XYZ file of C-alpha atoms in Angstrom:
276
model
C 0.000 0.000 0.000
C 1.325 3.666 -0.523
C 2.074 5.711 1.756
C -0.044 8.322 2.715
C 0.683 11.903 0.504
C 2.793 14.259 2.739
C 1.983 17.763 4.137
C 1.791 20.555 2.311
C 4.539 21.729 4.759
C 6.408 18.292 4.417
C 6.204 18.605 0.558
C 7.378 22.562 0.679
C 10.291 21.315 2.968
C 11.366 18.791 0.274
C 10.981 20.778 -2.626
C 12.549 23.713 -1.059
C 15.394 21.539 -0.560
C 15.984 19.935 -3.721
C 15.929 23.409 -5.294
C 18.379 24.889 -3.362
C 20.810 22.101 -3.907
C 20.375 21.718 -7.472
C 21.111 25.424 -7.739
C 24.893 24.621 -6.423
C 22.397 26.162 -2.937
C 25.072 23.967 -0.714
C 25.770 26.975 0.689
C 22.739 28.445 1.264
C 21.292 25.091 2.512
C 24.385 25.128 5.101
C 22.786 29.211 6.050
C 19.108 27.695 6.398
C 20.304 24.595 8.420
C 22.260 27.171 10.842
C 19.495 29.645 11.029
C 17.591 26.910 12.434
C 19.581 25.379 14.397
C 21.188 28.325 15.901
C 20.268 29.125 19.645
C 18.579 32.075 20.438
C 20.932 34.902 22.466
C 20.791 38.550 23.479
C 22.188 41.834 21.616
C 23.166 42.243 18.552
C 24.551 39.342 17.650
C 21.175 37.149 18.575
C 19.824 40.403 16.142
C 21.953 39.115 12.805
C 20.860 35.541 13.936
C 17.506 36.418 13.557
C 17.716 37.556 10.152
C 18.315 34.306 8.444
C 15.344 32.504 10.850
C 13.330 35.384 9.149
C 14.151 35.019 5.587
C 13.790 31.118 6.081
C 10.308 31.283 7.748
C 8.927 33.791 5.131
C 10.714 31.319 2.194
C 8.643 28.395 3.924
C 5.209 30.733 4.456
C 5.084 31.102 0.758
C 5.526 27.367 -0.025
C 2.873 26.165 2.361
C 0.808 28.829 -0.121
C 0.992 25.939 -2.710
C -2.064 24.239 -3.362
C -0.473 20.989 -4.112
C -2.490 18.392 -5.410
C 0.174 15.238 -6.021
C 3.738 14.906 -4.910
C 5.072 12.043 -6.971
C 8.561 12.652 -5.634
C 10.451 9.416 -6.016
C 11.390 9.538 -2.544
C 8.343 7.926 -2.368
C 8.571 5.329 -4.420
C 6.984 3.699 -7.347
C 3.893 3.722 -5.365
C 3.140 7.445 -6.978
C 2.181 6.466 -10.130
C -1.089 4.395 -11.023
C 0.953 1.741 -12.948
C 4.226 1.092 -14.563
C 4.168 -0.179 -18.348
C 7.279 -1.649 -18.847
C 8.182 -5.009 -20.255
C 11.492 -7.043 -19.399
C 14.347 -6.570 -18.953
C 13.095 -2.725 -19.009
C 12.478 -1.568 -15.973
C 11.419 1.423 -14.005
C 13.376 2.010 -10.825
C 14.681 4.294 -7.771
C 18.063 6.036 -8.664
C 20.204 8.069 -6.358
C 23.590 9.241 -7.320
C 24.183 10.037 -3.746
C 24.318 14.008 -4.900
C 22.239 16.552 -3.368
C 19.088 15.793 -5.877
C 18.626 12.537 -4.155
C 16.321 9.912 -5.317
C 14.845 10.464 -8.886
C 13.280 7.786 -11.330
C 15.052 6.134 -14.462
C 13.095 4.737 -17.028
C 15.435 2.636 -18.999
C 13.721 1.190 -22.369
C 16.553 -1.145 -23.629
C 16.910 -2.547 -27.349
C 13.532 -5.191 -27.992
C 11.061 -3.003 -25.470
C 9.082 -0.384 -27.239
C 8.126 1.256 -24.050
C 9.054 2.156 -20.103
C 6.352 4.578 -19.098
C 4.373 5.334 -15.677
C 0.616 5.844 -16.018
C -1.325 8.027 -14.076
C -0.965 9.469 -10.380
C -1.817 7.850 -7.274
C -2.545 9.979 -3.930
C -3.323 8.615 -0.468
C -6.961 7.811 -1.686
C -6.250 5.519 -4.624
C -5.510 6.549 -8.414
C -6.484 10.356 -8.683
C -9.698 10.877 -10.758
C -9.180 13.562 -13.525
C -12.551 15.516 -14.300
C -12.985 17.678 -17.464
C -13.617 21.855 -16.716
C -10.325 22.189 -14.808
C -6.779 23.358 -14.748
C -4.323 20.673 -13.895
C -0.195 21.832 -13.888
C 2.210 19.375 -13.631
C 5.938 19.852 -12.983
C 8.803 17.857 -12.953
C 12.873 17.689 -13.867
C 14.029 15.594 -16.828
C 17.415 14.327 -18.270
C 17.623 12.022 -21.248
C 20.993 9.707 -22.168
C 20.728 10.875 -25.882
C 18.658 13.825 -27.756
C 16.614 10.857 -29.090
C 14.385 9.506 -26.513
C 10.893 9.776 -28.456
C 7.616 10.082 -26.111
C 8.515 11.481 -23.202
C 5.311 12.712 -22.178
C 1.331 11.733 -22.636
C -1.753 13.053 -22.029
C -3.687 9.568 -22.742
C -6.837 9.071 -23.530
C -8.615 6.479 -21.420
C -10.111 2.975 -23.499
C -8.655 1.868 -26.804
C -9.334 2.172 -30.600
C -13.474 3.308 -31.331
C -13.515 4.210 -27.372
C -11.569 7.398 -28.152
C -11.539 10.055 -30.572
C -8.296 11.463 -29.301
C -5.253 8.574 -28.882
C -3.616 11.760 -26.781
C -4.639 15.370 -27.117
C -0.802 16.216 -25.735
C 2.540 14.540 -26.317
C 6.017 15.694 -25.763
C 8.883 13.872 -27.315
C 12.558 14.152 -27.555
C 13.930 13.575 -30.900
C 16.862 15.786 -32.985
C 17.926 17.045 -29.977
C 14.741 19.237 -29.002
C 11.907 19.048 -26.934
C 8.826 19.300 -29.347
C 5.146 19.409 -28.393
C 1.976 18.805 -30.126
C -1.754 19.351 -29.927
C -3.385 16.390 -31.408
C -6.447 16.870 -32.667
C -9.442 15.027 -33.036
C -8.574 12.659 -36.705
C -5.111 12.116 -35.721
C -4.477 16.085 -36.482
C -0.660 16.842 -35.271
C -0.368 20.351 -35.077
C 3.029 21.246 -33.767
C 2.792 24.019 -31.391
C 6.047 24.683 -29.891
C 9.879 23.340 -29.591
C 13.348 24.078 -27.837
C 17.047 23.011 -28.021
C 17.277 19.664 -25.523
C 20.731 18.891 -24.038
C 21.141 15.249 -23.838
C 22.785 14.194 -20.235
C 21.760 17.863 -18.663
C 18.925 18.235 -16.275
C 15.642 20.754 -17.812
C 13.052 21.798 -15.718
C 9.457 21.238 -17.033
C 6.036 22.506 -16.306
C 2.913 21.730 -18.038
C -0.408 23.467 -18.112
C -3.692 21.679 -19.127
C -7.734 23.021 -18.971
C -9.619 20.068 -19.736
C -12.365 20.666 -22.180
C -14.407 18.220 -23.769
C -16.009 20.506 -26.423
C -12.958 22.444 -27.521
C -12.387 25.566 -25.300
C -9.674 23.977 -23.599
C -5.967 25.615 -23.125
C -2.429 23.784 -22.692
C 0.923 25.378 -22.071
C 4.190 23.877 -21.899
C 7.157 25.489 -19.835
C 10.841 24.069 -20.309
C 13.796 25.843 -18.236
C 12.019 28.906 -17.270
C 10.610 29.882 -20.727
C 7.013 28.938 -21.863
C 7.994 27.218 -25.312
C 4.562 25.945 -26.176
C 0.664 27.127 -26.217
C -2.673 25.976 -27.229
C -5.549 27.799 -26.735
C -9.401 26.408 -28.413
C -8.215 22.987 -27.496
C -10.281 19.520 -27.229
C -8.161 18.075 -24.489
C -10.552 16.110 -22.659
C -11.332 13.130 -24.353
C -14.977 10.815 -24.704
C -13.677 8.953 -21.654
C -11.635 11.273 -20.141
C -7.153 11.547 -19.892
C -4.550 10.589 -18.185
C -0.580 11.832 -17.429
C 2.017 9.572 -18.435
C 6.236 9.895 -18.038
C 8.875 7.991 -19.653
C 9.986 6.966 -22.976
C 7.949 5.201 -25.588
C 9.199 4.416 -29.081
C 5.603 2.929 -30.356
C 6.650 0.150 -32.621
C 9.937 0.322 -32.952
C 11.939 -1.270 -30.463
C 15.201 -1.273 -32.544
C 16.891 2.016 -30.324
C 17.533 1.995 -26.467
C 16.876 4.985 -24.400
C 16.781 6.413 -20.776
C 14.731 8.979 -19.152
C 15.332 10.096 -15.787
C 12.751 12.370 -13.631
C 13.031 14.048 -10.800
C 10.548 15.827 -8.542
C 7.307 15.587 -10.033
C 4.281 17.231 -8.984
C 0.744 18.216 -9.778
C -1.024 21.319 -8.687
C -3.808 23.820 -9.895
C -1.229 26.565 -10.962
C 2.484 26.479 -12.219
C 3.538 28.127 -9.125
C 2.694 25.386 -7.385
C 4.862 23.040 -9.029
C 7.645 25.402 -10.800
């Protein structure tokens, strides 16, 4: 059984951490983890301690803001995810380089396995239940071994063949050394709507913004190191039986090329502040 979803707090205190690190923050860590655990004096010198205590407090006051809705950390283990779709000897696992990012996930899709993907999100309740009419972000940090890693992101469609009319209204793949996005339209319509430069073996941050709509008013907007890269507005991305996030790498059928996708500190929330 998973484990129940953290705090807000406990979830602000983790992300809050893995940021600072990965920012080469190993010093300003070390000042939070003194202001903390520094005693409280008189005079002027218990005056400069309290300046840090300050600074960290208001840091944590606007993090416990976040309306967080998933924390599929993989600190928490596979557990996170709905389901793993992965065949052998692919596998989906716990890494941890024993740096300051700590544990992240590797997909790793080897040569005869067309796919090593993680569907949907599971909270403390069971597998979280998407609904059409609202605004879903997700965030997350992603390094591929190569620039050619293929499907790296879907927004599914739930059922198979005549039970959809959308396969997956959004996709995100990593191919020619960019991150590309599409809006796929009902009819198989591929409309490319945005791209960047991808640096295979580097770590990009990555938000994505969704408003499900069933009847075409719906918005998406994709987010890569800072910089939105990708928008949709007049969208159908809620399909007949509703969507679904899933991570990895998928190659569809060919399973000729092996590829790894590692993520790191993935979240969902109802605005890109809470998960950026």
């Amino acid at each position: 059984m998973a484990a129940p979803p953290p705090t807000s707090q406990e979830y602000a205190v983790n992300r809050t951490a893995k940021t600072l690190t990965s920012a080469g923050g190993m010093v300003v860590a070390g000042v939070l983890a003194w202001a903390v655990a520094a005693p409280h004096g008189g005079g002027a010198a218990a005056h400069d301690k309290g300046k840090p205590i300050e600074r960290a407090r208001s840091a944590q006051n606007a993090d416990n803001a976040k309306s967080v809705l998933w924390d599929g950390d993989a600190s928490h283990g596979l557990g996170v995810f709905g389901t793993t779709l992965c065949d052998a000897p692919g596998s989906v696992t716990v890494d941890n380089w024993g740096t300051a990012r700590g544990d992240f996930f590797k997909f790793n899709k080897p040569i005869g396995v067309p796919r090593c993907e993680a569907h949907n999100v599971r909270t403390g309740s069971g597998e979280y239940a998407f609904r059409d009419g609202r605004t879903y972000w997700f965030g997350w940090d992603s390094m591929t071994k190569t620039g050619e890693a293929q499907t790296v992101f879907q927004w599914k469609s739930n059922g198979t063949n005549d039970q959809h009319s959308q396969n997956y209204p959004v996709i995100m793949k990593v191919e020619d050394g960019r991150l590309k996005v599409w809006y796929v339209a009902p009819g198989e319509e591929w409309i490319a709507i945005g791209s960047a430069p991808w640096s295979a073996g580097a770590w990009h941050s990555v938000q994505l913004g969704i408003t499900t709509s069933s009847g075409g008013s719906g918005k998406l907007s994709v987010y890569m190191d800072g910089k939105e890269i990708a928008s949709r507005t007049g969208a159908r991305t809620w399909d007949d039986l509703g969507n679904k996030p899933r991570w990895g790498t998928y190659w569809g059928t060919d399973s000729s090329t092996a590829a790894i996708n590692w993520i790191d500190g993935l979240a969902m929330g109802e605005s890109r502040a809470d998960v950026d």
